[in-house]
PDB file of C-alpha atoms in Angstrom:
ATOM      1  CA  MET U   1       0.000   0.000   0.000  1.00 50.00           C
ATOM      2  CA  ASN U   2       1.521   3.338  -1.014  1.00 51.00           C
ATOM      3  CA  THR U   3       1.774   6.496   1.070  1.00 50.00           C
ATOM      4  CA  SER U   4      -1.061   8.430  -0.572  1.00 53.00           C
ATOM      5  CA  VAL U   5      -3.562   5.621   0.049  1.00 52.00           C
ATOM      6  CA  LEU U   6      -2.520   5.380   3.706  1.00 50.00           C
ATOM      7  CA  ILE U   7      -2.843   9.144   4.139  1.00 51.00           C
ATOM      8  CA  ASN U   8      -6.317   9.152   2.553  1.00 57.00           C
ATOM      9  CA  LYS U   9      -7.518   6.247   4.694  1.00 56.00           C
ATOM     10  CA  THR U  10      -6.184   7.803   7.874  1.00 53.00           C
ATOM     11  CA  SER U  11      -7.658  11.201   7.003  1.00 54.00           C
ATOM     12  CA  GLU U  12     -11.071   9.680   6.293  1.00 60.00           C
ATOM     13  CA  SER U  13     -10.957   7.836   9.599  1.00 56.00           C
ATOM     14  CA  ILE U  14     -10.123  11.021  11.500  1.00 53.00           C
ATOM     15  CA  VAL U  15     -12.891  12.976   9.738  1.00 53.00           C
ATOM     16  CA  ASN U  16     -15.481  10.293  10.443  1.00 58.00           C
ATOM     17  CA  LEU U  17     -14.408  10.055  14.057  1.00 52.00           C
ATOM     18  CA  THR U  18     -14.481  13.789  14.743  1.00 52.00           C
ATOM     19  CA  THR U  19     -17.536  14.896  12.730  1.00 55.00           C
ATOM     20  CA  GLN U  20     -20.060  12.224  13.568  1.00 55.00           C
ATOM     21  CA  SER U  21     -21.197  12.625  17.133  1.00 50.00           C
ATOM     22  CA  SER U  22     -23.681   9.781  16.820  1.00 54.00           C
ATOM     23  CA  VAL U  23     -21.062   7.184  16.077  1.00 52.00           C
ATOM     24  CA  SER U  24     -21.309   4.195  18.389  1.00 60.00           C
ATOM     25  CA  SER U  25     -18.483   3.178  20.703  1.00 61.00           C
ATOM     26  CA  THR U  26     -17.933   0.001  18.673  1.00 61.00           C
ATOM     27  CA  THR U  27     -17.512   1.991  15.474  1.00 59.00           C
ATOM     28  CA  ARG U  28     -15.187   4.417  17.220  1.00 55.00           C
ATOM     29  CA  SER U  29     -13.062   1.507  18.445  1.00 62.00           C
ATOM     30  CA  SER U  30     -12.948   0.077  14.930  1.00 63.00           C
ATOM     31  CA  VAL U  31     -11.815   3.415  13.515  1.00 52.00           C
ATOM     32  CA  VAL U  32      -9.142   3.775  16.191  1.00 53.00           C
ATOM     33  CA  GLU U  33      -7.864   0.255  15.467  1.00 62.00           C
ATOM     34  CA  THR U  34      -7.684   1.058  11.746  1.00 61.00           C
ATOM     35  CA  MET U  35      -5.725   4.225  12.465  1.00 53.00           C
ATOM     36  CA  ALA U  36      -3.377   2.387  14.820  1.00 57.00           C
ATOM     37  CA  ALA U  37      -2.739  -0.298  12.208  1.00 62.00           C
ATOM     38  CA  ASN U  38      -2.055   2.214   9.441  1.00 59.00           C
ATOM     39  CA  LEU U  39       0.053   4.750  11.319  1.00 54.00           C
ATOM     40  CA  PRO U  40       3.261   2.624  11.585  1.00 58.00           C
ATOM     41  CA  LYS U  41       3.169   1.954   7.847  1.00 58.00           C
ATOM     42  CA  LEU U  42       2.442   5.612   7.196  1.00 52.00           C
ATOM     43  CA  ALA U  43       5.373   6.652   9.393  1.00 52.00           C
ATOM     44  CA  ASP U  44       7.741   4.285   7.585  1.00 57.00           C
ATOM     45  CA  ASN U  45       6.676   5.607   4.192  1.00 55.00           C
ATOM     46  CA  ILE U  46       6.956   9.235   5.261  1.00 49.00           C
ATOM     47  CA  THR U  47      10.407   8.564   6.747  1.00 50.00           C
ATOM     48  CA  ALA U  48      11.519   6.965   3.496  1.00 51.00           C
ATOM     49  CA  LEU U  49      10.254   9.940   1.515  1.00 44.00           C
ATOM     50  CA  VAL U  50      11.990  12.418   3.808  1.00 42.00           C
ATOM     51  CA  GLU U  51      15.303  10.551   3.949  1.00 46.00           C
ATOM     52  CA  HIS U  52      15.373   9.645   0.249  1.00 52.00           C
ATOM     53  CA  PRO U  53      13.505  12.332  -1.673  1.00 47.00           C
ATOM     54  CA  GLY U  54      13.522  11.455  -5.353  1.00 55.00           C
ATOM     55  CA  ILE U  55      16.062   8.634  -5.458  1.00 72.00           C
ATOM     56  CA  PHE U  56      17.409   8.488  -9.009  1.00 72.00           C
ATOM     57  CA  LEU U  57      17.631   4.686  -8.966  1.00 70.00           C
ATOM     58  CA  GLN U  58      13.862   4.530  -8.433  1.00 73.00           C
ATOM     59  CA  SER U  59      13.092   6.903 -11.289  1.00 79.00           C
ATOM     60  CA  THR U  60      11.836   5.878 -14.712  1.00 83.00           C
ATOM     61  CA  SER U  61      14.944   7.341 -16.342  1.00 85.00           C
ATOM     62  CA  ALA U  62      17.226   5.097 -14.277  1.00 83.00           C
ATOM     63  CA  LYS U  63      15.209   2.010 -15.167  1.00 86.00           C
ATOM     64  CA  VAL U  64      15.226   2.854 -18.876  1.00 90.00           C
ATOM     65  CA  ILE U  65      18.964   3.655 -18.965  1.00 92.00           C
ATOM     66  CA  SER U  66      19.911   0.549 -16.980  1.00 90.00           C
ATOM     67  CA  GLY U  67      17.604  -1.555 -19.146  1.00 92.00           C
ATOM     68  CA  ALA U  68      19.333  -0.313 -22.296  1.00 94.00           C
ATOM     69  CA  PHE U  69      22.756  -1.285 -20.947  1.00 94.00           C
ATOM     70  CA  VAL U  70      21.398  -4.652 -19.828  1.00 94.00           C
ATOM     71  CA  TRP U  71      20.237  -5.445 -23.355  1.00 94.00           C
ATOM     72  CA  ILE U  72      23.569  -4.293 -24.797  1.00 95.00           C
ATOM     73  CA  ALA U  73      25.372  -6.642 -22.390  1.00 94.00           C
ATOM     74  CA  LEU U  74      22.980  -9.468 -23.281  1.00 94.00           C
ATOM     75  CA  ILE U  75      23.518  -9.053 -27.019  1.00 96.00           C
ATOM     76  CA  ILE U  76      27.323  -8.847 -26.785  1.00 96.00           C
ATOM     77  CA  THR U  77      27.652 -11.782 -24.383  1.00 96.00           C
ATOM     78  CA  CYS U  78      25.184 -14.003 -26.219  1.00 95.00           C
ATOM     79  CA  HIS U  79      27.138 -13.369 -29.419  1.00 96.00           C
ATOM     80  CA  GLN U  80      30.356 -14.443 -27.676  1.00 96.00           C
ATOM     81  CA  ILE U  81      28.679 -17.570 -26.323  1.00 96.00           C
ATOM     82  CA  TYR U  82      27.332 -18.364 -29.783  1.00 96.00           C
ATOM     83  CA  GLN U  83      30.803 -17.977 -31.291  1.00 96.00           C
ATOM     84  CA  HIS U  84      32.295 -20.372 -28.740  1.00 95.00           C
ATOM     85  CA  LEU U  85      29.574 -22.938 -29.396  1.00 95.00           C
ATOM     86  CA  ARG U  86      29.894 -22.497 -33.142  1.00 95.00           C
ATOM     87  CA  PHE U  87      33.656 -23.030 -33.091  1.00 94.00           C
ATOM     88  CA  TYR U  88      33.732 -25.628 -30.347  1.00 93.00           C
ATOM     89  CA  SER U  89      37.266 -26.794 -31.115  1.00 93.00           C
ATOM     90  CA  MET U  90      38.593 -27.126 -27.532  1.00 93.00           C
ATOM     91  CA  PRO U  91      35.757 -28.547 -25.414  1.00 92.00           C
ATOM     92  CA  SER U  92      37.961 -29.081 -22.348  1.00 91.00           C
ATOM     93  CA  GLU U  93      38.486 -25.312 -22.066  1.00 93.00           C
ATOM     94  CA  GLN U  94      35.502 -23.787 -23.854  1.00 94.00           C
ATOM     95  CA  ARG U  95      32.916 -25.489 -21.663  1.00 94.00           C
ATOM     96  CA  TRP U  96      34.295 -23.600 -18.668  1.00 96.00           C
ATOM     97  CA  ILE U  97      34.467 -20.345 -20.653  1.00 96.00           C
ATOM     98  CA  VAL U  98      30.845 -20.601 -21.815  1.00 96.00           C
ATOM     99  CA  ARG U  99      29.633 -21.218 -18.265  1.00 96.00           C
ATOM    100  CA  ILE U 100      31.606 -18.224 -17.023  1.00 96.00           C
ATOM    101  CA  LEU U 101      30.228 -15.992 -19.790  1.00 96.00           C
ATOM    102  CA  PHE U 102      26.662 -16.785 -18.728  1.00 96.00           C
ATOM    103  CA  ILE U 103      27.253 -14.768 -15.538  1.00 94.00           C
ATOM    104  CA  VAL U 104      26.933 -11.554 -17.573  1.00 94.00           C
ATOM    105  CA  PRO U 105      23.323 -12.001 -18.782  1.00 93.00           C
ATOM    106  CA  ILE U 106      22.248 -13.593 -15.500  1.00 93.00           C
ATOM    107  CA  TYR U 107      23.854 -10.885 -13.352  1.00 91.00           C
ATOM    108  CA  ALA U 108      22.677  -8.045 -15.593  1.00 92.00           C
ATOM    109  CA  LEU U 109      19.099  -9.285 -15.922  1.00 91.00           C
ATOM    110  CA  ASP U 110      18.772 -10.094 -12.214  1.00 89.00           C
ATOM    111  CA  SER U 111      20.131  -6.681 -11.233  1.00 88.00           C
ATOM    112  CA  TRP U 112      17.706  -4.952 -13.583  1.00 90.00           C
ATOM    113  CA  LEU U 113      14.727  -6.921 -12.288  1.00 87.00           C
ATOM    114  CA  SER U 114      15.838  -6.168  -8.718  1.00 84.00           C
ATOM    115  CA  LEU U 115      15.796  -2.473  -9.603  1.00 84.00           C
ATOM    116  CA  MET U 116      12.381  -2.739 -11.259  1.00 84.00           C
ATOM    117  CA  PHE U 117      10.774  -4.489  -8.274  1.00 80.00           C
ATOM    118  CA  PHE U 118      12.862  -2.959  -5.484  1.00 74.00           C
ATOM    119  CA  ARG U 119       9.941  -1.396  -3.609  1.00 71.00           C
ATOM    120  CA  ASP U 120       8.196  -4.751  -3.223  1.00 66.00           C
ATOM    121  CA  ASN U 121      11.328  -6.448  -1.820  1.00 69.00           C
ATOM    122  CA  TYR U 122      11.304  -8.950  -4.679  1.00 74.00           C
ATOM    123  CA  TYR U 123      14.962  -8.122  -5.252  1.00 76.00           C
ATOM    124  CA  VAL U 124      15.894 -10.627  -2.525  1.00 79.00           C
ATOM    125  CA  TYR U 125      14.526 -13.476  -4.643  1.00 81.00           C
ATOM    126  CA  PHE U 126      16.213 -12.246  -7.826  1.00 82.00           C
ATOM    127  CA  GLU U 127      19.533 -11.868  -6.017  1.00 83.00           C
ATOM    128  CA  SER U 128      19.343 -15.453  -4.775  1.00 86.00           C
ATOM    129  CA  VAL U 129      19.500 -16.688  -8.387  1.00 87.00           C
ATOM    130  CA  LYS U 130      22.477 -14.425  -9.016  1.00 87.00           C
ATOM    131  CA  ASP U 131      24.206 -15.657  -5.856  1.00 88.00           C
ATOM    132  CA  TRP U 132      23.816 -19.301  -6.838  1.00 90.00           C
ATOM    133  CA  TYR U 133      25.300 -18.743 -10.268  1.00 93.00           C
ATOM    134  CA  GLU U 134      28.078 -16.550  -8.883  1.00 91.00           C
ATOM    135  CA  ALA U 135      29.219 -19.474  -6.721  1.00 91.00           C
ATOM    136  CA  PHE U 136      29.017 -21.772  -9.756  1.00 94.00           C
ATOM    137  CA  VAL U 137      31.176 -19.357 -11.775  1.00 94.00           C
ATOM    138  CA  ILE U 138      33.912 -19.356  -9.110  1.00 93.00           C
ATOM    139  CA  TYR U 139      34.082 -23.140  -9.394  1.00 94.00           C
ATOM    140  CA  ASN U 140      34.260 -22.928 -13.188  1.00 95.00           C
ATOM    141  CA  PHE U 141      36.939 -20.236 -13.098  1.00 94.00           C
ATOM    142  CA  LEU U 142      39.162 -22.317 -10.824  1.00 92.00           C
ATOM    143  CA  SER U 143      38.572 -25.369 -13.022  1.00 93.00           C
ATOM    144  CA  LEU U 144      39.546 -23.326 -16.089  1.00 94.00           C
ATOM    145  CA  CYS U 145      42.778 -22.242 -14.388  1.00 92.00           C
ATOM    146  CA  TYR U 146      43.614 -25.875 -13.629  1.00 92.00           C
ATOM    147  CA  GLU U 147      42.803 -26.820 -17.223  1.00 92.00           C
ATOM    148  CA  TYR U 148      45.059 -24.100 -18.622  1.00 91.00           C
ATOM    149  CA  LEU U 149      47.928 -25.297 -16.409  1.00 90.00           C
ATOM    150  CA  GLY U 150      47.523 -28.961 -17.306  1.00 89.00           C
ATOM    151  CA  GLY U 151      45.783 -30.225 -14.182  1.00 88.00           C
ATOM    152  CA  GLU U 152      46.796 -30.725 -10.567  1.00 87.00           C
ATOM    153  CA  GLY U 153      49.580 -33.192 -11.356  1.00 88.00           C
ATOM    154  CA  ASN U 154      51.278 -30.875 -13.829  1.00 89.00           C
ATOM    155  CA  ILE U 155      50.981 -27.926 -11.449  1.00 88.00           C
ATOM    156  CA  MET U 156      52.644 -29.900  -8.659  1.00 88.00           C
ATOM    157  CA  THR U 157      55.464 -30.936 -10.995  1.00 87.00           C
ATOM    158  CA  GLU U 158      56.171 -27.262 -11.633  1.00 86.00           C
ATOM    159  CA  ILE U 159      56.040 -25.924  -8.072  1.00 85.00           C
ATOM    160  CA  ARG U 160      56.851 -28.852  -5.739  1.00 86.00           C
ATOM    161  CA  GLY U 161      59.843 -28.143  -3.526  1.00 84.00           C
ATOM    162  CA  LYS U 162      60.212 -24.512  -4.545  1.00 84.00           C
ATOM    163  CA  PRO U 163      60.451 -22.026  -1.650  1.00 84.00           C
ATOM    164  CA  ILE U 164      57.451 -19.808  -1.017  1.00 81.00           C
ATOM    165  CA  ARG U 165      58.425 -16.197  -1.615  1.00 82.00           C
ATOM    166  CA  SER U 166      57.644 -14.005   1.378  1.00 79.00           C
ATOM    167  CA  SER U 167      55.452 -11.055   0.416  1.00 78.00           C
ATOM    168  CA  TRP U 168      53.267  -8.705   2.419  1.00 80.00           C
ATOM    169  CA  TRP U 169      51.402  -7.804  -0.752  1.00 80.00           C
ATOM    170  CA  TYR U 170      50.353 -11.403  -1.505  1.00 76.00           C
ATOM    171  CA  GLY U 171      49.865 -12.376   2.140  1.00 78.00           C
ATOM    172  CA  THR U 172      52.696 -14.924   2.234  1.00 78.00           C
ATOM    173  CA  CYS U 173      54.745 -13.132   4.897  1.00 79.00           C
ATOM    174  CA  CYS U 174      53.923 -15.874   7.421  1.00 78.00           C
ATOM    175  CA  LEU U 175      54.953 -18.665   5.031  1.00 77.00           C
ATOM    176  CA  SER U 176      58.617 -17.704   4.795  1.00 76.00           C
ATOM    177  CA  GLY U 177      60.946 -20.729   4.810  1.00 77.00           C
ATOM    178  CA  ARG U 178      58.271 -23.152   3.620  1.00 81.00           C
ATOM    179  CA  THR U 179      58.078 -24.871   0.244  1.00 84.00           C
ATOM    180  CA  TYR U 180      55.199 -25.542  -2.113  1.00 85.00           C
ATOM    181  CA  SER U 181      53.530 -28.897  -1.564  1.00 86.00           C
ATOM    182  CA  ILE U 182      50.353 -30.751  -2.399  1.00 88.00           C
ATOM    183  CA  GLY U 183      48.966 -29.512   0.920  1.00 87.00           C
ATOM    184  CA  PHE U 184      49.487 -25.909  -0.169  1.00 87.00           C
ATOM    185  CA  LEU U 185      47.726 -26.513  -3.479  1.00 89.00           C
ATOM    186  CA  ARG U 186      44.830 -28.294  -1.781  1.00 91.00           C
ATOM    187  CA  PHE U 187      44.467 -25.403   0.673  1.00 91.00           C
ATOM    188  CA  CYS U 188      44.200 -22.917  -2.203  1.00 90.00           C
ATOM    189  CA  LYS U 189      41.565 -25.088  -3.846  1.00 92.00           C
ATOM    190  CA  GLN U 190      39.525 -25.707  -0.690  1.00 93.00           C
ATOM    191  CA  ALA U 191      39.725 -22.070   0.422  1.00 93.00           C
ATOM    192  CA  THR U 192      38.296 -21.024  -2.925  1.00 93.00           C
ATOM    193  CA  LEU U 193      35.648 -23.718  -3.251  1.00 93.00           C
ATOM    194  CA  GLN U 194      34.242 -23.227   0.261  1.00 95.00           C
ATOM    195  CA  PHE U 195      32.739 -20.005  -1.107  1.00 94.00           C
ATOM    196  CA  CYS U 196      30.823 -22.103  -3.643  1.00 93.00           C
ATOM    197  CA  ALA U 197      29.075 -23.848  -0.739  1.00 93.00           C
ATOM    198  CA  VAL U 198      28.689 -20.907   1.659  1.00 94.00           C
ATOM    199  CA  LYS U 199      27.208 -18.505  -0.903  1.00 92.00           C
ATOM    200  CA  PRO U 200      24.167 -20.666  -1.824  1.00 91.00           C
ATOM    201  CA  MET U 201      23.615 -21.553   1.844  1.00 93.00           C
ATOM    202  CA  MET U 202      23.526 -17.870   2.807  1.00 92.00           C
ATOM    203  CA  SER U 203      21.143 -17.250  -0.067  1.00 90.00           C
ATOM    204  CA  ILE U 204      18.711 -19.903   1.186  1.00 92.00           C
ATOM    205  CA  ILE U 205      18.924 -18.594   4.759  1.00 92.00           C
ATOM    206  CA  THR U 206      18.241 -15.080   3.460  1.00 90.00           C
ATOM    207  CA  LEU U 207      15.066 -16.255   1.721  1.00 89.00           C
ATOM    208  CA  VAL U 208      13.873 -18.019   4.879  1.00 90.00           C
ATOM    209  CA  LEU U 209      14.578 -14.985   7.075  1.00 89.00           C
ATOM    210  CA  GLN U 210      12.890 -12.717   4.535  1.00 86.00           C
ATOM    211  CA  ALA U 211       9.758 -14.878   4.655  1.00 85.00           C
ATOM    212  CA  PHE U 212       9.634 -14.537   8.462  1.00 87.00           C
ATOM    213  CA  GLY U 213      10.390 -10.806   8.419  1.00 84.00           C
ATOM    214  CA  LYS U 214      13.817 -11.229  10.016  1.00 86.00           C
ATOM    215  CA  TYR U 215      15.897  -9.874   7.138  1.00 84.00           C
ATOM    216  CA  LYS U 216      16.195  -6.293   5.948  1.00 82.00           C
ATOM    217  CA  ASP U 217      18.963  -4.963   3.725  1.00 80.00           C
ATOM    218  CA  GLY U 218      21.188  -2.502   5.572  1.00 81.00           C
ATOM    219  CA  ASP U 219      19.764  -3.301   9.023  1.00 84.00           C
ATOM    220  CA  TRP U 220      22.790  -3.804  11.300  1.00 89.00           C
ATOM    221  CA  SER U 221      20.788  -4.425  14.475  1.00 88.00           C
ATOM    222  CA  ALA U 222      21.575  -7.549  16.510  1.00 87.00           C
ATOM    223  CA  ASP U 223      18.105  -9.042  15.952  1.00 87.00           C
ATOM    224  CA  SER U 224      18.377  -8.791  12.163  1.00 85.00           C
ATOM    225  CA  GLY U 225      19.753 -11.604  10.025  1.00 89.00           C
ATOM    226  CA  TYR U 226      21.465  -9.121   7.703  1.00 90.00           C
ATOM    227  CA  LEU U 227      24.288  -8.525  10.202  1.00 92.00           C
ATOM    228  CA  TYR U 228      25.233 -12.191  10.607  1.00 93.00           C
ATOM    229  CA  ILE U 229      24.806 -13.132   6.951  1.00 93.00           C
ATOM    230  CA  THR U 230      27.024 -10.218   5.922  1.00 92.00           C
ATOM    231  CA  MET U 231      29.708 -11.233   8.438  1.00 95.00           C
ATOM    232  CA  ILE U 232      29.748 -14.864   7.296  1.00 95.00           C
ATOM    233  CA  TYR U 233      29.722 -13.841   3.650  1.00 93.00           C
ATOM    234  CA  ASN U 234      32.639 -11.420   4.072  1.00 94.00           C
ATOM    235  CA  ILE U 235      34.727 -14.021   5.908  1.00 96.00           C
ATOM    236  CA  SER U 236      33.984 -16.581   3.198  1.00 94.00           C
ATOM    237  CA  VAL U 237      34.751 -14.287   0.268  1.00 93.00           C
ATOM    238  CA  SER U 238      37.948 -13.038   1.952  1.00 93.00           C
ATOM    239  CA  LEU U 239      39.164 -16.611   2.426  1.00 94.00           C
ATOM    240  CA  ALA U 240      38.299 -17.456  -1.187  1.00 93.00           C
ATOM    241  CA  LEU U 241      40.156 -14.412  -2.508  1.00 91.00           C
ATOM    242  CA  TYR U 242      43.156 -15.239  -0.323  1.00 92.00           C
ATOM    243  CA  GLY U 243      43.231 -18.787  -1.709  1.00 90.00           C
ATOM    244  CA  MET U 244      43.120 -17.507  -5.282  1.00 90.00           C
ATOM    245  CA  VAL U 245      45.848 -14.918  -4.609  1.00 89.00           C
ATOM    246  CA  LEU U 246      48.101 -17.639  -3.159  1.00 88.00           C
ATOM    247  CA  PHE U 247      47.406 -19.831  -6.182  1.00 89.00           C
ATOM    248  CA  TYR U 248      48.266 -16.956  -8.532  1.00 86.00           C
ATOM    249  CA  HIS U 249      51.414 -16.102  -6.560  1.00 83.00           C
ATOM    250  CA  ALA U 250      52.613 -19.724  -6.750  1.00 74.00           C
TER     251      ALA U 250
END
């Protein structure tokens, strides 16, 4: 229910209550209950209008402009996917590339739909699809890296026994004096792939909390699920990025 409807309903209730002296006590109680039920929603809507007067992202212009760029991204990416499928000469590599490329139309379309239906909180459901595929893309990207380098066995042949270079920039300052081993490579892989499991799990939990009214974007209060989901997500993505940086540095 939008703000204008709430204002009209509340105004009508006040007028009826104050102008009709013959109104029964039951009717008065009903009117008061209606006002009490509508006032919190009215206050929230007025607060939103005061704090965010004329948000550009909610304007028609923003939706049209973003929609245009979404379709441009869709056309370009779909053409690239078509070209890979048309000239499918290296299946072992191109299958990973095609899966990775699909993140562009999925991410763009989901983001646009989230913008279109932002006021109704449907964006949470659209983002869950994006989150699932984002985790899938991380898995495919790591698999593509392994494929480019000839697989785990070939990678170990290249790096086994070599000393780990100490670097503050790459986060290997605590690994000085150690050498590359299968354990190191497995850590990089597991640190990256844990994100592929955590991300979908957090997405499902978000949907459940949203259904029970326990999730609100940007609400950092202790009784809101947003705080804890954000903390877990940030820890997971940081660990995944660290694993990929170590893999790149090796």
